[in-house]
Short mmCIF file of C-alpha atoms and ligand atoms in Angstrom, two decimals:
data_model
loop_
_atom_site.label_atom_id
_atom_site.label_comp_id
_atom_site.label_asym_id
_atom_site.label_seq_id
_atom_site.Cartn_x
_atom_site.Cartn_y
_atom_site.Cartn_z
CA MET A 524 -37.73 -30.80 -18.64
CA ASP A 525 -34.18 -32.08 -18.29
CA SER A 526 -33.32 -35.77 -18.08
CA PHE A 527 -30.33 -37.75 -16.89
CA LEU A 528 -28.72 -40.40 -19.01
CA ILE A 529 -26.69 -42.89 -16.98
CA GLN A 530 -24.44 -45.68 -18.25
CA GLY A 531 -24.49 -48.01 -15.28
CA GLY A 532 -21.95 -50.45 -13.97
CA GLN A 533 -19.02 -48.08 -13.44
CA ARG A 534 -16.93 -48.32 -10.28
CA LEU A 535 -16.57 -44.93 -8.58
CA ALA A 536 -13.46 -43.58 -6.86
CA GLY A 537 -12.36 -40.47 -5.04
CA SER A 538 -13.98 -38.04 -2.68
CA ILE A 539 -17.25 -36.09 -2.83
CA ALA A 540 -18.00 -33.13 -0.56
CA VAL A 541 -21.40 -32.70 1.05
CA SER A 542 -23.26 -29.37 0.68
CA GLY A 543 -24.96 -27.40 3.44
CA SER A 544 -28.25 -28.81 4.68
CA LYS A 545 -31.29 -27.75 2.68
CA ASN A 546 -33.64 -28.50 5.54
CA SER A 547 -31.52 -26.47 7.97
CA ALA A 548 -31.04 -23.56 5.62
CA LEU A 549 -34.77 -23.13 4.86
CA PRO A 550 -35.94 -22.30 8.42
CA ILE A 551 -32.67 -20.59 9.32
CA LEU A 552 -33.05 -18.09 6.48
CA ALA A 553 -36.48 -17.24 7.90
CA VAL A 554 -34.91 -15.92 11.14
CA SER A 555 -33.96 -12.84 9.09
CA LEU A 556 -37.60 -11.87 9.73
CA MET A 557 -37.04 -11.91 13.51
CA THR A 558 -34.47 -9.12 13.81
CA ASP A 559 -34.02 -5.53 12.65
CA ALA A 560 -30.29 -6.13 12.10
CA PRO A 561 -28.58 -7.46 8.96
CA CYS A 562 -27.82 -11.19 8.84
CA ARG A 563 -25.24 -13.41 7.21
CA PHE A 564 -25.92 -17.07 6.47
CA GLY A 565 -23.11 -19.33 5.21
CA ASN A 566 -22.76 -22.86 3.79
CA ILE A 567 -26.01 -22.34 1.89
CA PRO A 568 -26.59 -24.97 -0.81
CA LEU A 569 -27.27 -23.68 -4.33
CA LEU A 570 -30.70 -25.23 -4.75
CA ARG A 571 -34.08 -24.49 -6.25
CA ASP A 572 -35.78 -24.72 -2.84
CA ILE A 573 -33.43 -22.11 -1.40
CA GLN A 574 -34.19 -19.80 -4.34
CA THR A 575 -37.89 -20.22 -3.58
CA GLN A 576 -37.35 -19.42 0.11
CA VAL A 577 -35.37 -16.31 -0.80
CA LYS A 578 -38.23 -15.21 -3.09
CA ILE A 579 -40.71 -15.72 -0.23
CA LEU A 580 -38.52 -13.63 2.09
CA ASN A 581 -38.15 -10.92 -0.57
CA THR A 582 -41.94 -10.73 -0.81
CA LEU A 583 -42.00 -10.24 2.96
CA GLY A 584 -39.70 -7.22 2.78
CA ILE A 585 -36.30 -8.85 3.25
CA GLU A 586 -33.62 -7.67 0.86
CA SER A 587 -31.00 -10.30 0.09
CA VAL A 588 -27.70 -10.69 -1.68
CA TRP A 589 -26.60 -14.20 -2.59
CA LYS A 590 -22.88 -14.64 -3.35
CA GLY A 591 -21.48 -18.15 -3.65
CA ARG A 592 -22.57 -19.99 -0.52
CA VAL A 593 -23.38 -16.89 1.51
CA ILE A 594 -26.68 -15.05 1.71
CA THR A 595 -26.82 -11.69 3.47
CA THR A 596 -30.12 -10.08 4.34
CA ARG A 597 -31.50 -6.81 5.62
CA VAL A 598 -35.02 -5.73 6.46
CA ALA A 599 -36.28 -3.25 3.87
CA ASP A 600 -39.88 -2.97 5.06
CA THR A 601 -42.18 -4.71 7.48
CA TYR A 602 -45.42 -3.79 5.77
CA ASN A 603 -46.15 -6.98 3.87
CA SER A 604 -46.55 -10.09 6.04
CA THR A 605 -48.24 -12.26 3.42
CA ALA A 606 -46.51 -15.33 1.96
CA PRO A 607 -48.44 -15.99 -1.28
CA TYR A 608 -49.73 -19.29 -2.66
CA GLU A 609 -47.73 -18.81 -5.88
CA LEU A 610 -44.55 -19.38 -3.87
CA VAL A 611 -45.67 -21.62 -1.00
CA LYS A 612 -47.11 -24.10 -3.52
CA GLN A 613 -43.63 -24.46 -5.03
CA MET A 614 -42.25 -25.58 -1.70
CA ARG A 615 -44.11 -26.69 1.38
CA ALA A 616 -41.33 -25.54 3.69
CA GLY A 617 -42.37 -21.95 2.91
CA VAL A 618 -44.73 -22.43 5.87
CA CYS A 619 -41.73 -21.98 8.19
CA VAL A 620 -42.01 -18.18 7.86
CA LEU A 621 -45.21 -18.36 9.93
CA GLY A 622 -43.61 -18.47 13.41
CA PRO A 623 -40.92 -15.83 12.69
CA LEU A 624 -43.44 -13.40 11.14
CA LEU A 625 -45.90 -13.78 13.98
CA ALA A 626 -43.14 -13.38 16.57
CA LYS A 627 -41.73 -10.15 15.15
CA ARG A 628 -44.61 -8.47 13.34
CA GLY A 629 -47.51 -9.80 15.40
CA GLU A 630 -49.25 -10.95 12.26
CA ALA A 631 -48.75 -13.43 9.44
CA ILE A 632 -50.76 -14.51 6.44
CA VAL A 633 -49.30 -17.63 4.91
CA SER A 634 -50.94 -19.61 2.17
CA LEU A 635 -51.96 -23.11 3.25
CA PRO A 636 -49.65 -25.62 1.57
CA GLY A 637 -51.74 -27.77 -0.74
CA GLY A 638 -51.74 -31.52 -1.38
CA CYS A 639 -48.33 -33.10 -1.42
CA VAL A 640 -46.95 -35.92 -3.55
CA ILE A 641 -45.57 -37.84 -0.57
CA GLY A 642 -48.91 -38.03 1.20
CA GLU A 643 -51.07 -36.05 3.57
CA ARG A 644 -49.09 -33.27 5.23
CA PRO A 645 -51.33 -31.50 7.74
CA ILE A 646 -50.22 -28.40 9.65
CA ASP A 647 -52.49 -28.82 12.67
CA LEU A 648 -49.51 -29.05 15.05
CA HIS A 649 -48.08 -25.73 13.83
CA LEU A 650 -51.43 -24.05 14.47
CA LYS A 651 -52.04 -25.77 17.81
CA GLY A 652 -48.62 -24.63 19.08
CA LEU A 653 -49.06 -21.03 17.96
CA GLU A 654 -52.58 -20.90 19.43
CA ALA A 655 -51.18 -22.10 22.76
CA LEU A 656 -48.94 -19.01 22.70
CA GLY A 657 -52.08 -16.88 22.40
CA ALA A 658 -52.23 -16.40 18.62
CA GLU A 659 -55.63 -16.09 17.05
CA ILE A 660 -55.74 -18.23 13.93
CA THR A 661 -58.29 -18.18 11.17
CA LEU A 662 -58.29 -20.03 7.88
CA ASP A 663 -59.91 -18.28 4.94
CA HIS A 664 -59.51 -18.16 1.17
CA GLY A 665 -56.77 -20.79 1.38
CA ASN A 666 -54.68 -18.72 3.80
CA ILE A 667 -53.62 -19.11 7.41
CA HIS A 668 -54.14 -15.80 9.14
CA ALA A 669 -52.32 -15.65 12.49
CA LYS A 670 -52.49 -12.66 14.81
CA ALA A 671 -50.80 -12.12 18.15
CA PRO A 672 -53.05 -10.86 20.98
CA LYS A 673 -52.76 -7.31 22.31
CA GLY A 674 -49.67 -7.35 24.51
CA GLY A 675 -48.01 -10.05 22.37
CA LEU A 676 -47.53 -13.80 22.51
CA ARG A 677 -47.20 -15.43 25.94
CA GLY A 678 -45.10 -18.45 26.93
CA ALA A 679 -46.99 -21.72 27.51
CA GLU A 680 -46.59 -25.45 28.03
CA ILE A 681 -47.27 -27.16 24.73
CA TYR A 682 -47.52 -30.84 23.85
CA LEU A 683 -46.57 -30.95 20.17
CA GLY A 684 -46.87 -34.68 19.37
CA GLY A 685 -49.17 -35.86 16.57
CA LYS A 686 -50.30 -39.24 15.35
CA PHE A 687 -46.97 -39.65 13.52
CA GLY A 688 -44.89 -38.35 16.42
CA SER A 689 -43.03 -35.04 16.38
CA SER A 690 -42.96 -32.53 13.52
CA VAL A 691 -39.79 -30.75 12.43
CA LEU A 692 -41.28 -27.59 10.94
CA ALA A 693 -44.00 -27.32 13.62
CA THR A 694 -41.26 -27.42 16.28
CA ASP A 695 -39.33 -24.77 14.30
CA ASN A 696 -42.36 -22.50 13.96
CA VAL A 697 -43.41 -22.71 17.60
CA MET A 698 -39.83 -22.37 18.86
CA CYS A 699 -39.31 -19.21 16.76
CA ALA A 700 -42.59 -17.69 17.95
CA ALA A 701 -41.75 -18.48 21.60
CA VAL A 702 -38.32 -16.81 21.35
CA LEU A 703 -39.93 -13.35 21.27
CA ALA A 704 -42.93 -14.24 23.51
CA LYS A 705 -43.29 -13.03 27.10
CA GLY A 706 -42.28 -15.66 29.67
CA THR A 707 -41.23 -19.27 29.33
CA THR A 708 -42.44 -21.88 26.84
CA VAL A 709 -41.97 -25.61 27.16
CA ILE A 710 -42.41 -27.71 24.00
CA GLU A 711 -42.96 -31.37 24.85
CA CYS A 712 -42.56 -34.00 22.09
CA ALA A 713 -40.40 -31.56 20.15
CA ALA A 714 -38.65 -32.87 17.04
CA CYS A 715 -35.03 -33.86 17.83
CA GLU A 716 -33.64 -33.57 14.28
CA PRO A 717 -30.18 -31.99 13.88
CA GLU A 718 -31.83 -29.26 11.78
CA VAL A 719 -33.91 -28.19 14.81
CA VAL A 720 -30.72 -28.00 16.87
CA ASP A 721 -29.03 -25.93 14.16
CA LEU A 722 -31.93 -23.46 14.15
CA ALA A 723 -31.93 -23.24 17.97
CA GLU A 724 -28.17 -22.63 18.07
CA CYS A 725 -28.45 -19.94 15.41
CA LEU A 726 -31.22 -18.24 17.41
CA ASN A 727 -29.20 -18.51 20.65
CA ALA A 728 -26.26 -16.86 18.90
CA MET A 729 -28.68 -14.00 18.08
CA GLY A 730 -29.58 -13.63 21.76
CA ALA A 731 -32.42 -16.16 22.19
CA ARG A 732 -32.55 -18.34 25.31
CA ILE A 733 -33.41 -21.84 24.14
CA GLU A 734 -32.49 -24.95 26.15
CA GLY A 735 -32.85 -28.63 25.34
CA ALA A 736 -32.94 -28.51 21.52
CA GLY A 737 -32.12 -32.01 20.27
CA SER A 738 -34.18 -33.57 23.08
CA PRO A 739 -37.97 -34.04 23.15
CA ARG A 740 -38.38 -31.17 25.66
CA ILE A 741 -37.31 -27.69 24.57
CA THR A 742 -37.54 -24.78 27.00
CA ILE A 743 -37.56 -21.25 25.62
CA HIS A 744 -37.24 -18.18 27.83
CA GLY A 745 -38.64 -15.26 25.85
CA VAL A 746 -36.41 -12.26 25.06
CA LYS A 747 -37.37 -8.77 23.87
CA LYS A 748 -35.26 -8.64 20.72
CA LEU A 749 -32.61 -10.43 18.71
CA LYS A 750 -29.33 -9.33 17.17
CA GLY A 751 -28.49 -10.15 13.57
CA ALA A 752 -27.45 -13.68 12.64
CA ASP A 753 -24.01 -14.80 11.50
CA TRP A 754 -24.40 -18.52 10.96
CA ASP A 755 -23.07 -21.39 8.84
CA VAL A 756 -25.59 -24.19 8.42
CA ILE A 757 -24.70 -27.83 9.13
CA PRO A 758 -23.81 -30.30 6.35
CA ASP A 759 -26.73 -32.10 4.70
CA ARG A 760 -27.05 -35.51 6.38
CA ILE A 761 -29.49 -36.78 3.73
CA GLU A 762 -27.14 -35.86 0.90
CA ALA A 763 -24.33 -37.61 2.79
CA GLY A 764 -26.50 -40.73 3.19
CA THR A 765 -27.39 -40.64 -0.52
CA PHE A 766 -23.71 -40.52 -1.59
CA ILE A 767 -22.74 -43.29 0.86
CA LEU A 768 -25.44 -45.47 -0.71
CA ALA A 769 -24.12 -44.58 -4.20
CA GLY A 770 -20.71 -45.90 -3.08
CA ALA A 771 -22.17 -49.04 -1.52
CA ILE A 772 -24.38 -50.00 -4.48
CA THR A 773 -21.55 -49.53 -7.02
CA ARG A 774 -19.09 -51.39 -4.75
CA SER A 775 -16.80 -48.37 -4.73
CA PRO A 776 -14.42 -47.12 -2.01
CA ILE A 777 -15.53 -43.48 -2.18
CA THR A 778 -15.08 -40.95 0.60
CA VAL A 779 -17.97 -38.67 1.52
CA ALA A 780 -16.29 -35.60 2.94
CA GLY A 781 -17.44 -32.60 4.96
CA CYS A 782 -20.32 -34.46 6.60
CA ARG A 783 -21.45 -35.17 10.17
CA PRO A 784 -21.51 -38.97 10.64
CA ASP A 785 -22.87 -38.41 14.17
CA HIS A 786 -26.14 -37.26 12.55
CA LEU A 787 -26.58 -40.62 10.79
CA LEU A 788 -26.13 -43.30 13.46
CA ALA A 789 -29.39 -45.17 12.72
CA PHE A 790 -28.50 -45.13 9.03
CA PHE A 791 -25.07 -46.67 9.75
CA ASP A 792 -26.72 -49.30 11.88
CA VAL A 793 -28.84 -50.37 8.90
CA LEU A 794 -25.76 -50.51 6.65
CA ARG A 795 -24.03 -52.66 9.26
CA GLN A 796 -26.99 -55.04 9.36
CA MET A 797 -26.77 -55.33 5.57
CA GLY A 798 -23.06 -56.16 5.77
CA ILE A 799 -21.83 -52.83 4.35
CA ARG A 800 -18.89 -51.43 6.21
CA THR A 801 -17.80 -47.83 6.52
CA GLU A 802 -14.79 -46.11 8.05
CA ARG A 803 -15.92 -43.03 9.94
CA LYS A 804 -13.95 -39.98 10.97
CA ALA A 805 -15.34 -36.86 12.65
CA ASN A 806 -16.20 -35.23 9.30
CA ALA A 807 -15.91 -37.94 6.66
CA VAL A 808 -17.08 -41.44 5.82
CA LYS A 809 -15.29 -43.94 3.60
CA VAL A 810 -17.31 -46.75 2.07
CA ILE A 811 -15.53 -50.13 2.33
CA PRO A 812 -17.00 -51.95 -0.65
CA VAL A 813 -18.34 -55.47 -0.46
CA ASP A 814 -19.53 -57.62 -3.37
CA LEU A 815 -22.63 -58.96 -1.67
CA TRP A 816 -24.91 -57.57 1.00
CA LYS A 817 -27.96 -58.93 2.70
CA GLY A 818 -31.52 -57.76 3.20
CA THR A 819 -32.77 -56.29 6.45
CA GLU A 820 -35.79 -54.66 8.10
CA VAL A 821 -35.99 -50.89 8.38
CA VAL A 822 -38.61 -48.68 10.00
CA THR A 823 -38.57 -44.93 9.39
CA LEU A 824 -39.29 -42.81 12.45
CA PRO A 825 -38.42 -39.33 13.68
CA HIS A 826 -34.77 -38.66 14.59
CA PRO A 827 -32.69 -40.29 16.05
CA ALA A 828 -34.26 -43.28 14.26
CA PHE A 829 -33.90 -44.04 10.55
CA PRO A 830 -34.80 -40.97 8.42
CA THR A 831 -37.68 -41.13 5.95
CA ASP A 832 -35.61 -38.94 3.62
CA CYS A 833 -33.13 -41.84 3.11
CA GLN A 834 -35.83 -44.49 2.66
CA ALA A 835 -36.17 -44.49 -1.15
CA GLN A 836 -32.40 -44.52 -1.70
CA THR A 837 -32.07 -47.46 0.72
CA MET A 838 -34.76 -49.28 -1.26
CA ALA A 839 -32.44 -49.13 -4.28
CA LEU A 840 -29.67 -50.83 -2.27
CA MET A 841 -32.12 -53.42 -0.90
CA SER A 842 -33.18 -54.26 -4.46
CA LEU A 843 -29.74 -55.79 -5.01
CA ALA A 844 -29.40 -57.44 -1.58
CA GLN A 845 -29.30 -61.17 -0.96
CA GLY A 846 -32.67 -62.19 0.43
CA ALA A 847 -35.66 -60.11 1.42
CA SER A 848 -35.94 -56.70 3.07
CA THR A 849 -38.81 -54.70 4.46
CA LEU A 850 -39.14 -50.94 4.65
CA THR A 851 -41.87 -49.71 6.95
CA GLU A 852 -42.70 -46.02 6.48
CA ARG A 853 -44.05 -44.61 9.76
CA ILE A 854 -43.82 -40.93 8.79
CA TYR A 855 -45.31 -40.82 5.31
CA PRO A 856 -47.03 -44.21 4.74
CA GLU A 857 -47.60 -43.35 1.06
CA ARG A 858 -44.03 -42.32 0.29
CA PHE A 859 -43.15 -45.24 -2.00
CA MET A 860 -43.07 -43.57 -5.42
CA ALA A 861 -39.62 -45.04 -6.12
CA ALA A 862 -40.97 -48.61 -6.00
CA ALA A 863 -42.86 -48.63 -9.32
CA GLU A 864 -39.92 -47.10 -11.20
CA LEU A 865 -37.35 -49.44 -9.61
CA LYS A 866 -39.57 -52.31 -10.73
CA ARG A 867 -39.14 -51.08 -14.32
CA MET A 868 -35.43 -51.69 -13.75
CA GLY A 869 -36.01 -55.26 -12.61
CA ALA A 870 -36.44 -54.81 -8.85
CA LYS A 871 -38.94 -57.05 -7.07
CA ILE A 872 -40.96 -54.86 -4.73
CA SER A 873 -44.50 -55.00 -3.42
CA VAL A 874 -46.03 -52.24 -1.34
CA ALA A 875 -49.05 -52.52 0.96
CA ASN A 876 -50.21 -50.56 4.00
CA GLY A 877 -47.10 -48.47 4.41
CA VAL A 878 -44.71 -51.41 4.07
CA ALA A 879 -42.52 -52.27 1.09
CA LEU A 880 -41.33 -55.83 0.72
CA ILE A 881 -38.21 -56.03 -1.40
CA GLN A 882 -36.96 -59.34 -2.70
CA GLY A 883 -33.32 -58.89 -3.71
CA VAL A 884 -32.35 -59.63 -7.32
CA ASP A 885 -28.89 -60.29 -8.85
CA LYS A 886 -28.95 -57.34 -11.21
CA LEU A 887 -30.91 -54.28 -12.23
CA SER A 888 -31.16 -53.37 -15.88
CA GLY A 889 -31.19 -49.84 -17.25
CA ALA A 890 -34.59 -48.51 -18.31
CA GLU A 891 -36.50 -45.31 -18.96
CA VAL A 892 -37.90 -44.12 -15.65
CA MET A 893 -39.51 -40.99 -14.30
CA ALA A 894 -38.58 -38.97 -11.23
CA SER A 895 -41.66 -38.19 -9.15
CA ASP A 896 -40.30 -36.52 -6.01
CA LEU A 897 -36.96 -35.48 -4.61
CA ARG A 898 -35.86 -38.60 -2.74
CA ALA A 899 -37.40 -41.05 -5.24
CA SER A 900 -35.31 -39.33 -7.92
CA ALA A 901 -32.17 -39.82 -5.86
CA ALA A 902 -33.07 -43.53 -5.55
CA LEU A 903 -33.32 -43.80 -9.34
CA VAL A 904 -29.92 -42.18 -9.81
CA ILE A 905 -28.36 -44.65 -7.37
CA ALA A 906 -30.09 -47.58 -9.05
CA GLY A 907 -29.03 -46.30 -12.49
CA LEU A 908 -25.38 -46.17 -11.40
CA ALA A 909 -25.53 -49.87 -10.49
CA ALA A 910 -27.77 -51.10 -13.31
CA GLN A 911 -26.52 -52.83 -16.44
CA GLY A 912 -26.83 -50.62 -19.50
CA GLU A 913 -28.46 -47.25 -19.94
CA THR A 914 -30.99 -45.58 -17.64
CA LYS A 915 -32.84 -42.46 -18.68
CA ILE A 916 -34.46 -40.53 -15.82
CA SER A 917 -36.93 -37.88 -16.92
CA ARG A 918 -38.24 -34.91 -14.87
CA VAL A 919 -35.01 -34.43 -12.95
CA TYR A 920 -36.13 -30.96 -11.84
CA HIS A 921 -37.28 -32.82 -8.72
CA ILE A 922 -33.70 -33.72 -7.87
CA ASP A 923 -32.45 -30.18 -8.52
CA ARG A 924 -34.66 -29.03 -5.65
CA GLY A 925 -32.50 -30.86 -3.13
CA TYR A 926 -29.17 -31.93 -4.66
CA GLU A 927 -26.73 -29.40 -6.04
CA ARG A 928 -25.51 -30.31 -9.57
CA ILE A 929 -25.57 -33.97 -8.59
CA GLU A 930 -24.58 -35.19 -12.06
CA GLU A 931 -21.40 -33.04 -12.18
CA ARG A 932 -20.35 -34.16 -8.73
CA LEU A 933 -20.95 -37.85 -9.43
CA ARG A 934 -19.09 -37.51 -12.74
CA LYS A 935 -16.00 -36.41 -10.80
CA LEU A 936 -16.15 -39.80 -9.07
CA GLY A 937 -16.14 -41.53 -12.45
CA ALA A 938 -19.89 -41.99 -12.92
CA ARG A 939 -21.14 -41.82 -16.50
CA ILE A 940 -24.09 -39.51 -16.08
CA GLN A 941 -25.15 -36.68 -18.40
CA ARG A 942 -27.86 -34.07 -18.25
CA ILE A 943 -29.96 -33.81 -21.38
CA ALA A 944 -31.63 -30.42 -21.65
CA GLY A 945 -35.36 -30.52 -22.33
CA SER A 946 -38.45 -28.33 -22.49
CA PRO A 947 -39.51 -26.08 -19.56
CA GLU A 948 -41.06 -27.70 -16.51
CA PRO A 949 -44.81 -28.17 -16.09
CA ALA A 950 -46.66 -26.09 -13.51
CA ALA A 951 -46.82 -28.07 -10.25
CA ALA A 952 -50.17 -29.77 -9.75
CA LYS A 953 -49.42 -30.34 -6.08
CA THR A 954 -47.26 -28.58 -3.54
CA ALA A 955 -43.68 -29.75 -3.88
CA GLU A 956 -42.89 -32.09 -1.05
CA ALA A 957 -39.98 -30.79 1.01
N1 EPU B 354 -47.63 -33.86 10.85
C1 EPU B 354 -48.87 -33.72 11.41
N2 EPU B 354 -49.29 -32.45 11.71
C2 EPU B 354 -48.53 -31.36 11.49
C3 EPU B 354 -47.26 -31.52 10.92
C4 EPU B 354 -46.84 -32.80 10.61
O1 EPU B 354 -49.58 -34.69 11.63
O2 EPU B 354 -48.96 -30.25 11.80
C5 EPU B 354 -47.16 -35.20 10.50
C6 EPU B 354 -46.86 -35.36 9.01
O3 EPU B 354 -48.02 -35.71 8.30
C7 EPU B 354 -45.82 -36.44 9.01
C8 EPU B 354 -45.07 -36.20 10.30
O4 EPU B 354 -45.92 -35.40 11.12
O5 EPU B 354 -46.43 -37.70 9.12
C9 EPU B 354 -43.76 -35.53 10.12
O6 EPU B 354 -43.89 -34.39 9.34
P1 EPU B 354 -42.99 -33.14 9.65
O7 EPU B 354 -43.86 -32.01 10.08
O8 EPU B 354 -41.86 -33.49 10.54
O9 EPU B 354 -42.42 -32.80 8.25
P2 EPU B 354 -41.92 -31.38 7.88
O10 EPU B 354 -41.36 -30.70 9.05
O11 EPU B 354 -42.99 -30.70 7.11
C10 EPU B 354 -39.42 -32.01 7.34
C11 EPU B 354 -38.56 -32.05 6.12
C12 EPU B 354 -38.96 -33.20 5.24
C13 EPU B 354 -38.83 -34.49 6.04
C14 EPU B 354 -39.67 -34.40 7.32
C15 EPU B 354 -39.53 -35.60 8.23
C16 EPU B 354 -37.98 -29.73 5.85
C17 EPU B 354 -38.04 -28.52 5.03
N3 EPU B 354 -38.66 -30.80 5.40
O12 EPU B 354 -40.73 -31.78 6.85
O13 EPU B 354 -38.04 -33.22 4.16
O14 EPU B 354 -39.24 -35.59 5.28
O15 EPU B 354 -39.30 -33.22 8.07
O16 EPU B 354 -38.22 -35.76 8.62
O17 EPU B 354 -37.30 -29.76 6.86
C18 EPU B 354 -37.21 -33.80 2.05
O18 EPU B 354 -36.20 -33.10 2.29
O19 EPU B 354 -37.26 -34.60 1.09
C19 EPU B 354 -38.38 -33.70 2.92
C20 EPU B 354 -39.60 -34.06 2.54
#
């Protein structure tokens, strides 16, 4: 298991480019299952989770060639429609092949994702939406078995809200299934995340007829078939947010390039409340460093509100704020794994009932800490960059799932961060969280 060794306290300078969005690329690659034609997907980030998704697609009969940032695919056979536990347990997002498989092949067997480190992650909304389209769903031997009725899926009106609001991957799955269904589907309480819009626009470019993506009501007029895809995924807004926070916490005037600031408005609002200024252009953000910033109150909610995937990294910044902050997690109330490790670095944080109370301190001090999930690991890197002395972060395979060679890219900004090679990774006890 590799570790990172960080010598904190360095000012950063220069520009860092954002990669393609992991959470857009994962469902978009799955549309290769919905067409007989070859597909080309560009701006694909070089990440562990993408490798896992490609392996899942290969198992389902999709041949792929991955060159640089482009993946091309072609359907080799349509016989196997089973996504196995071995792969889905490595990455929860593997479940997003369910809708595409059901839509095109009329049948899908996808392993149920298991327990997840960031809390309970049910898939009831995915199943409810697909059932509304006429699918017959059974759960046995740890698998979801979905079958389209004779005559195929039929359009329907579907309310897809759950107790935590909308669901990104449930919206993706139901939208994909509805694209090839007969008639019109209306999804109410659809997720509005930019990644849902990216998927809808990719499908429309293939011949789908989807309206309203990005709003809570998506209307899908079913079509008989789709052409191949030729699509570049959007920049990763969570990676952009993470790098902006790295600039803010190290008081460094870095530029985060190749991003979409319009996807991060709630995030910028929080920075503004904390007294951190940024200069925004259409595709870049420059951090205007300040010496001191103040605490604030943040609530994570579905888009367009503050994203849960930036919560842990923001906690690192709040740890060094003047005064107190609160972080209320309304999507994953248990997603506070960063707190205990940040406390090892001198942060003052208490967590109860889905709320973290952070009392700002003057300095963090380097320590040995352990990465426990993707975004908590990113928070530890950010904290390590600002801390006095040396921070050693173990189990950084978590961060490799979602950030491409983060240490090399931060080093180009002047950060002193090294990867120390270690022993192979342990087998996952729980499904990886993304
Ligand atoms: N939920 C249900 N029932 C369902 C599905 C979800 O109650 O059937 C609940 C969840 O328990 C959670 C909330 O709805 O409280 C939102 O979950 P959602 O379904 O939106 O999560 P997801 O689609 O499985 C994606 C991202 C996550 C990100 C969330 C929220 C991908 C591949 N993953 O997951 O990304 O946190 O949306 O924005 O798009 C990450 O990248 O670190 C990551 C975890």
